[in-house]
Amino acid sequence: MSSPQPDDDGTQLEFTRTVDLDDSRYVLTASTDRTAADTLIIEVLGAGPDAEVSIEGRLTVRSSALEHLGPMFSEVFPVDQPAKVRKPRRRGYGKPTRSYQPWTDELKATLHAAWMVADPAAPPQKIVDGIAEALGTTPDTVKDKFGTPEATREPAKVIAVIAGLMQRTDGAISNQLPRQDLDPERPGHPAQQHEEVET
């Protein structure tokens, strides 16, 4: 190892190594950081046979962690498996596009209309046509989401179909129905029906 040489950026050069692996050349330069005891600044530059840069970077490492670098990289990036890159998740990742939009009067009216035409006592095609009209889509689209005529009679399926078409979650629809005075367990019915009692 060569003797340390002071540099202008607060580091002292410890050594430079050139390593050839699989037709690629890597140059590693290690310098001591005079501002942090027992710390190395490692710079890496690598290029393939076509001279295209394949790796370039700078790493600050405590001397005590040097022995862990090789095993750590081998563990994180196994040679026999391609590296899996995770995209950062943002708020709402994987949720319908309108999950966090407020319920406007227009959306409330749309949900109300779609729920009220889904009375299980009605013929399946009438339910499909009614939901399609309320949500501004085609009957074929609604029919495909139900899958079978019998599904139009299942409250959970009706909620799922409306949620999908309104780009909301099933839970958002279920929570909104009572607020619209609708019974979430009985499509086509208000939340409360008071029977008139003869006196």
Coordinates of N, CA and C in Angstrom, one line a residue, residues 9-168:
D9 N -9.7 17.9 -0.9 CA -11.1 17.8 -0.4 C -11.2 17.2 1.0
G10 N -10.1 17.2 1.7 CA -10.1 16.7 3.1 C -9.9 15.2 3.2
T11 N -9.4 14.6 2.1 CA -9.1 13.1 2.2 C -7.6 12.9 1.9
Q12 N -7.1 11.7 2.3 CA -5.8 11.3 1.9 C -5.9 10.0 1.1
L13 N -5.2 10.0 0.0 CA -5.2 8.8 -0.9 C -4.5 7.7 -0.2
E14 N -5.2 6.5 -0.1 CA -4.6 5.3 0.5 C -4.1 4.4 -0.6
F15 N -4.9 4.1 -1.6 CA -4.5 3.3 -2.7 C -5.5 3.3 -3.8
T16 N -5.0 2.9 -5.0 CA -5.8 2.7 -6.2 C -5.5 1.3 -6.7
R17 N -6.6 0.5 -7.0 CA -6.5 -0.8 -7.6 C -7.3 -0.9 -8.8
T18 N -6.7 -1.7 -9.8 CA -7.4 -2.0 -11.0 C -7.7 -3.5 -11.1
V19 N -8.9 -3.8 -11.3 CA -9.3 -5.3 -11.3 C -10.0 -5.6 -12.6
D20 N -9.5 -6.6 -13.3 CA -10.1 -7.1 -14.6 C -11.0 -8.3 -14.3
L21 N -12.3 -8.3 -14.6 CA -13.2 -9.4 -14.4 C -14.1 -9.5 -15.6
D22 N -14.1 -10.7 -16.2 CA -15.0 -11.0 -17.3 C -15.0 -9.9 -18.4
D23 N -13.9 -9.5 -18.9 CA -13.7 -8.5 -19.9 C -14.1 -7.1 -19.5
S24 N -14.3 -6.9 -18.2 CA -14.6 -5.6 -17.7 C -13.5 -5.1 -16.8
R25 N -13.2 -3.8 -16.7 CA -12.2 -3.3 -15.9 C -12.8 -2.4 -14.8
Y26 N -12.4 -2.6 -13.6 CA -12.9 -1.8 -12.5 C -11.7 -1.1 -11.8
V27 N -11.8 0.2 -11.5 CA -10.8 0.9 -10.8 C -11.4 1.4 -9.5
L28 N -10.8 1.0 -8.4 CA -11.2 1.3 -7.1 C -10.2 2.2 -6.4
T29 N -10.6 3.4 -5.9 CA -9.7 4.3 -5.2 C -10.2 4.5 -3.8
A30 N -9.4 4.2 -2.8 CA -9.7 4.4 -1.4 C -9.0 5.5 -0.8
S31 N -9.7 6.4 -0.1 CA -9.0 7.5 0.6 C -9.6 7.6 2.0
T32 N -8.7 8.0 2.9 CA -9.1 8.2 4.3 C -9.8 9.6 4.4
D33 N -10.9 9.6 5.2 CA -11.6 10.9 5.4 C -11.0 11.5 6.7
R34 N -10.3 12.7 6.5 CA -9.7 13.3 7.6 C -10.7 14.0 8.6
T35 N -12.0 14.1 8.1 CA -13.0 14.8 8.9 C -13.7 13.7 9.8
A36 N -13.6 12.4 9.5 CA -14.3 11.4 10.2 C -13.3 10.3 10.5
A37 N -13.0 10.0 11.8 CA -12.0 9.0 12.1 C -12.4 7.6 11.7
D38 N -11.4 6.8 11.3 CA -11.7 5.4 10.9 C -12.7 5.3 9.8
T39 N -12.7 6.2 8.8 CA -13.6 6.2 7.7 C -12.9 6.3 6.4
L40 N -13.4 5.5 5.4 CA -12.8 5.5 4.1 C -13.8 6.0 3.1
I41 N -13.3 6.7 2.1 CA -14.1 7.1 0.9 C -13.7 6.2 -0.2
I42 N -14.6 5.3 -0.7 CA -14.3 4.4 -1.8 C -15.0 4.8 -3.1
E43 N -14.2 5.0 -4.1 CA -14.8 5.4 -5.4 C -14.6 4.3 -6.4
V44 N -15.6 3.9 -7.1 CA -15.5 2.8 -8.1 C -15.9 3.3 -9.4
L45 N -15.1 2.9 -10.4 CA -15.5 3.2 -11.8 C -15.2 1.9 -12.6
G46 N -16.2 1.4 -13.3 CA -16.1 0.2 -14.1 C -16.6 0.4 -15.5
A47 N -16.0 -0.3 -16.5 CA -16.4 -0.2 -17.9 C -16.2 -1.6 -18.5
G48 N -17.1 -1.9 -19.5 CA -17.1 -3.1 -20.2 C -16.1 -3.0 -21.4
P49 N -16.0 -4.1 -22.2 CA -15.1 -4.1 -23.3 C -15.4 -3.0 -24.4
D50 N -16.6 -2.5 -24.4 CA -17.0 -1.5 -25.4 C -16.7 -0.1 -24.8
A51 N -16.1 0.0 -23.6 CA -15.8 1.2 -22.9 C -17.0 1.9 -22.3
E52 N -18.1 1.3 -22.3 CA -19.3 1.8 -21.7 C -19.3 1.7 -20.2
V53 N -19.5 2.7 -19.5 CA -19.4 2.7 -18.0 C -20.6 1.8 -17.5
S54 N -20.2 0.8 -16.7 CA -21.1 -0.1 -16.1 C -21.3 0.1 -14.7
I55 N -20.4 0.7 -14.0 CA -20.6 1.1 -12.6 C -19.8 2.3 -12.3
E56 N -20.4 3.2 -11.5 CA -19.7 4.4 -11.1 C -20.4 4.8 -9.8
G57 N -19.6 5.1 -8.8 CA -20.1 5.5 -7.5 C -19.1 5.8 -6.4
R58 N -19.6 6.3 -5.3 CA -18.8 6.7 -4.2 C -19.5 6.2 -2.9
L59 N -18.7 5.6 -2.1 CA -19.2 5.0 -0.9 C -18.4 5.4 0.3
T60 N -19.1 5.8 1.4 CA -18.4 6.2 2.7 C -18.6 5.0 3.6
V61 N -17.4 4.5 4.1 CA -17.5 3.2 4.8 C -16.6 3.3 6.1
R62 N -17.1 2.9 7.2 CA -16.3 2.8 8.4 C -15.4 1.6 8.2
S63 N -14.2 1.7 8.7 CA -13.2 0.6 8.5 C -13.8 -0.8 9.0
S64 N -14.5 -0.7 10.1 CA -15.0 -1.9 10.8 C -16.1 -2.6 9.9
A65 N -16.6 -1.9 8.9 CA -17.7 -2.5 8.1 C -17.1 -3.0 6.8
L66 N -15.8 -2.8 6.5 CA -15.3 -3.2 5.2 C -15.5 -4.7 4.9
E67 N -15.3 -5.5 6.0 CA -15.3 -7.0 5.8 C -16.8 -7.4 5.4
H68 N -17.8 -6.6 5.7 CA -19.1 -6.9 5.4 C -19.6 -6.6 4.0
L69 N -18.8 -5.8 3.3 CA -19.3 -5.3 1.9 C -19.5 -6.5 1.0
G70 N -18.5 -7.4 0.8 CA -18.7 -8.5 -0.1 C -19.8 -9.4 0.2
P71 N -19.9 -9.9 1.4 CA -21.1 -10.7 1.8 C -22.4 -10.0 1.6
M72 N -22.4 -8.7 2.0 CA -23.7 -8.0 1.9 C -24.2 -7.9 0.4
F73 N -23.3 -7.5 -0.5 CA -23.6 -7.4 -1.9 C -24.0 -8.8 -2.5
S74 N -23.4 -9.9 -2.0 CA -23.7 -11.2 -2.5 C -25.1 -11.6 -2.0
E75 N -25.4 -11.2 -0.8 CA -26.7 -11.5 -0.2 C -27.9 -10.8 -0.9
V76 N -27.6 -9.5 -1.2 CA -28.7 -8.6 -1.7 C -28.8 -8.8 -3.2
F77 N -27.7 -9.1 -3.9 CA -27.7 -9.3 -5.4 C -27.1 -10.6 -5.7
P78 N -27.8 -11.7 -5.5 CA -27.3 -13.0 -5.9 C -26.9 -13.1 -7.4
V79 N -25.8 -13.7 -7.7 CA -25.4 -13.8 -9.1 C -26.3 -14.6 -9.9
D80 N -27.0 -15.6 -9.3 CA -27.8 -16.5 -10.1 C -29.2 -16.0 -10.2
Q81 N -29.6 -14.8 -9.6 CA -30.9 -14.3 -9.7 C -30.8 -12.8 -10.1
P82 N -31.7 -12.4 -11.1 CA -31.7 -11.0 -11.5 C -32.1 -10.1 -10.3
A83 N -31.6 -8.9 -10.2 CA -31.9 -8.0 -9.2 C -33.4 -7.6 -9.3
K84 N -34.1 -7.5 -8.2 CA -35.5 -7.0 -8.3 C -35.5 -5.6 -7.7
V85 N -35.9 -4.7 -8.6 CA -36.0 -3.3 -8.2 C -37.4 -3.0 -7.8
R86 N -37.6 -2.5 -6.6 CA -38.9 -2.1 -6.1 C -39.1 -0.6 -6.4
K87 N -40.3 -0.3 -7.0 CA -40.6 1.1 -7.2 C -41.1 1.7 -5.8
P88 N -40.8 2.9 -5.5 CA -41.3 3.5 -4.3 C -42.8 3.6 -4.3
R89 N -43.5 3.2 -3.2 CA -44.9 3.3 -3.2 C -45.4 4.7 -2.8
R90 N -46.4 5.1 -3.4 CA -46.9 6.4 -3.1 C -48.3 6.2 -2.4
R91 N -48.8 7.2 -1.8 CA -50.1 7.2 -1.2 C -51.2 6.7 -2.2
G92 N -51.9 5.7 -1.8 CA -52.9 5.2 -2.7 C -52.5 4.2 -3.7
Y93 N -51.2 3.7 -3.6 CA -50.7 2.8 -4.5 C -51.5 1.5 -4.6
G94 N -52.0 1.1 -5.7 CA -52.8 -0.1 -5.9 C -54.3 0.1 -5.6
K95 N -54.7 1.3 -5.3 CA -56.1 1.6 -5.0 C -56.7 2.2 -6.3
P96 N -58.1 2.1 -6.4 CA -58.7 2.7 -7.5 C -58.4 4.2 -7.6
T97 N -58.4 4.8 -8.8 CA -57.9 6.1 -9.0 C -58.7 7.2 -8.3
R98 N -59.9 6.9 -8.0 CA -60.8 8.0 -7.3 C -60.9 7.7 -5.8
S99 N -60.1 6.9 -5.3 CA -60.2 6.5 -3.8 C -60.2 7.7 -2.9
Y100 N -59.4 8.7 -3.2 CA -59.3 9.8 -2.3 C -60.0 11.1 -2.7
Q101 N -60.8 11.0 -3.7 CA -61.6 12.1 -4.2 C -62.8 12.3 -3.3
P102 N -63.3 13.5 -3.0 CA -64.4 13.7 -2.2 C -65.7 13.3 -2.9
W103 N -66.7 12.9 -2.1 CA -68.0 12.6 -2.7 C -68.8 13.9 -3.0
T104 N -68.9 14.2 -4.2 CA -69.7 15.4 -4.6 C -71.1 15.0 -4.7
D105 N -72.0 16.0 -4.8 CA -73.4 15.8 -4.9 C -73.7 15.0 -6.1
E106 N -73.0 15.2 -7.2 CA -73.2 14.5 -8.4 C -72.9 13.0 -8.3
L107 N -71.7 12.7 -7.6 CA -71.4 11.3 -7.4 C -72.3 10.6 -6.4
K108 N -72.8 11.3 -5.4 CA -73.8 10.8 -4.5 C -75.1 10.4 -5.3
A109 N -75.5 11.3 -6.1 CA -76.7 11.0 -6.9 C -76.5 9.9 -7.9
T110 N -75.3 9.7 -8.4 CA -75.0 8.6 -9.3 C -75.1 7.3 -8.6
L111 N -74.4 7.3 -7.4 CA -74.5 6.0 -6.6 C -75.9 5.7 -6.2
H112 N -76.7 6.7 -5.8 CA -78.1 6.5 -5.3 C -78.9 5.9 -6.5
A113 N -78.7 6.4 -7.7 CA -79.4 5.9 -8.8 C -79.0 4.5 -9.2
A114 N -77.7 4.2 -9.1 CA -77.3 2.8 -9.5 C -77.7 1.8 -8.5
W115 N -77.8 2.2 -7.2 CA -78.2 1.2 -6.1 C -79.7 1.0 -6.2
M116 N -80.5 2.0 -6.5 CA -81.9 1.9 -6.5 C -82.4 1.0 -7.6
V117 N -81.7 1.0 -8.8 CA -82.2 0.1 -9.9 C -81.8 -1.3 -9.7
A118 N -81.0 -1.6 -8.7 CA -80.5 -3.0 -8.5 C -81.4 -3.9 -7.6
D119 N -82.6 -3.6 -7.5 CA -83.5 -4.4 -6.7 C -83.5 -5.8 -7.2
P120 N -83.2 -6.8 -6.4 CA -83.1 -8.2 -6.8 C -84.5 -8.7 -7.4
A121 N -85.6 -8.1 -7.1 CA -86.8 -8.5 -7.6 C -87.0 -8.2 -9.1
A122 N -86.1 -7.3 -9.6 CA -86.2 -7.0 -11.0 C -85.4 -8.0 -11.9
P123 N -85.8 -8.1 -13.2 CA -85.0 -9.0 -14.0 C -83.6 -8.6 -14.1
P124 N -82.7 -9.6 -14.2 CA -81.2 -9.3 -14.3 C -80.9 -8.3 -15.4
Q125 N -81.5 -8.4 -16.6 CA -81.1 -7.5 -17.6 C -81.6 -6.0 -17.3
K126 N -82.7 -5.9 -16.6 CA -83.2 -4.6 -16.2 C -82.2 -4.0 -15.2
I127 N -81.6 -4.8 -14.3 CA -80.6 -4.3 -13.4 C -79.4 -3.8 -14.1
V128 N -78.9 -4.7 -15.0 CA -77.7 -4.3 -15.8 C -78.0 -3.0 -16.6
D129 N -79.1 -2.9 -17.3 CA -79.4 -1.7 -18.0 C -79.5 -0.5 -17.1
G130 N -80.1 -0.6 -16.0 CA -80.3 0.5 -15.1 C -78.9 1.0 -14.5
I131 N -78.1 0.0 -14.1 CA -76.8 0.4 -13.6 C -75.9 1.1 -14.7
A132 N -76.0 0.5 -15.9 CA -75.3 1.1 -17.0 C -75.7 2.5 -17.3
E133 N -77.0 2.8 -17.2 CA -77.5 4.1 -17.5 C -77.1 5.1 -16.4
A134 N -77.2 4.6 -15.1 CA -76.9 5.5 -14.0 C -75.4 5.9 -14.0
L135 N -74.5 4.9 -14.4 CA -73.1 5.2 -14.3 C -72.5 5.6 -15.7
G136 N -73.4 5.8 -16.7 CA -72.9 6.3 -17.9 C -72.0 5.4 -18.7
T137 N -72.3 4.1 -18.7 CA -71.5 3.1 -19.4 C -72.4 2.2 -20.2
T138 N -71.8 1.2 -20.8 CA -72.7 0.3 -21.7 C -73.2 -0.9 -20.9
P139 N -74.3 -1.4 -21.3 CA -74.8 -2.6 -20.6 C -73.9 -3.8 -20.7
D140 N -73.2 -3.9 -21.8 CA -72.2 -5.0 -21.9 C -71.1 -4.9 -20.9
T141 N -70.6 -3.7 -20.6 CA -69.6 -3.5 -19.6 C -70.1 -4.0 -18.2
V142 N -71.3 -3.6 -17.9 CA -71.9 -4.0 -16.6 C -72.1 -5.5 -16.5
K143 N -72.6 -6.0 -17.6 CA -72.9 -7.5 -17.7 C -71.6 -8.3 -17.5
D144 N -70.5 -7.8 -18.1 CA -69.3 -8.5 -18.0 C -68.8 -8.5 -16.6
K145 N -69.0 -7.4 -15.9 CA -68.5 -7.3 -14.5 C -69.3 -8.2 -13.5
F146 N -70.6 -8.4 -13.8 CA -71.4 -9.3 -13.0 C -71.1 -10.8 -13.3
G147 N -70.8 -11.1 -14.6 CA -70.4 -12.4 -14.9 C -71.6 -13.3 -15.2
T148 N -72.5 -13.5 -14.3 CA -73.7 -14.3 -14.4 C -74.9 -13.5 -14.0
P149 N -76.1 -13.9 -14.6 CA -77.3 -13.2 -14.2 C -77.6 -13.3 -12.7
E150 N -77.3 -14.4 -12.1 CA -77.6 -14.7 -10.7 C -76.8 -13.7 -9.8
A151 N -75.6 -13.2 -10.3 CA -74.8 -12.3 -9.5 C -75.5 -11.0 -9.3
T152 N -76.4 -10.6 -10.1 CA -77.1 -9.3 -9.9 C -78.0 -9.3 -8.7
R153 N -78.2 -10.5 -8.1 CA -79.0 -10.6 -6.9 C -78.2 -10.6 -5.6
E154 N -76.9 -10.5 -5.7 CA -76.0 -10.6 -4.6 C -75.5 -9.2 -4.2
P155 N -75.9 -8.7 -3.0 CA -75.6 -7.3 -2.6 C -74.1 -7.0 -2.7
A156 N -73.2 -8.0 -2.2 CA -71.8 -7.8 -2.3 C -71.3 -7.6 -3.7
K157 N -71.9 -8.4 -4.6 CA -71.5 -8.3 -6.0 C -71.9 -7.0 -6.6
V158 N -73.1 -6.6 -6.3 CA -73.6 -5.3 -6.8 C -72.7 -4.1 -6.3
I159 N -72.3 -4.2 -5.0 CA -71.3 -3.2 -4.5 C -70.0 -3.3 -5.3
A160 N -69.5 -4.5 -5.5 CA -68.2 -4.6 -6.2 C -68.3 -4.0 -7.6
V161 N -69.4 -4.3 -8.3 CA -69.6 -3.8 -9.7 C -69.7 -2.3 -9.7
I162 N -70.5 -1.7 -8.8 CA -70.6 -0.3 -8.8 C -69.3 0.4 -8.4
A163 N -68.6 -0.3 -7.4 CA -67.3 0.3 -7.0 C -66.3 0.3 -8.2
G164 N -66.2 -0.8 -8.9 CA -65.3 -0.9 -10.0 C -65.6 0.2 -11.1
L165 N -66.9 0.4 -11.4 CA -67.2 1.3 -12.4 C -67.1 2.8 -12.0
M166 N -67.2 3.0 -10.7 CA -67.0 4.3 -10.1 C -65.6 4.6 -9.7
Q167 N -64.7 3.6 -9.9 CA -63.3 3.6 -9.5 C -63.1 4.0 -8.0
R168 N -63.9 3.3 -7.2 CA -63.8 3.4 -5.7 C -63.6 2.0 -5.2

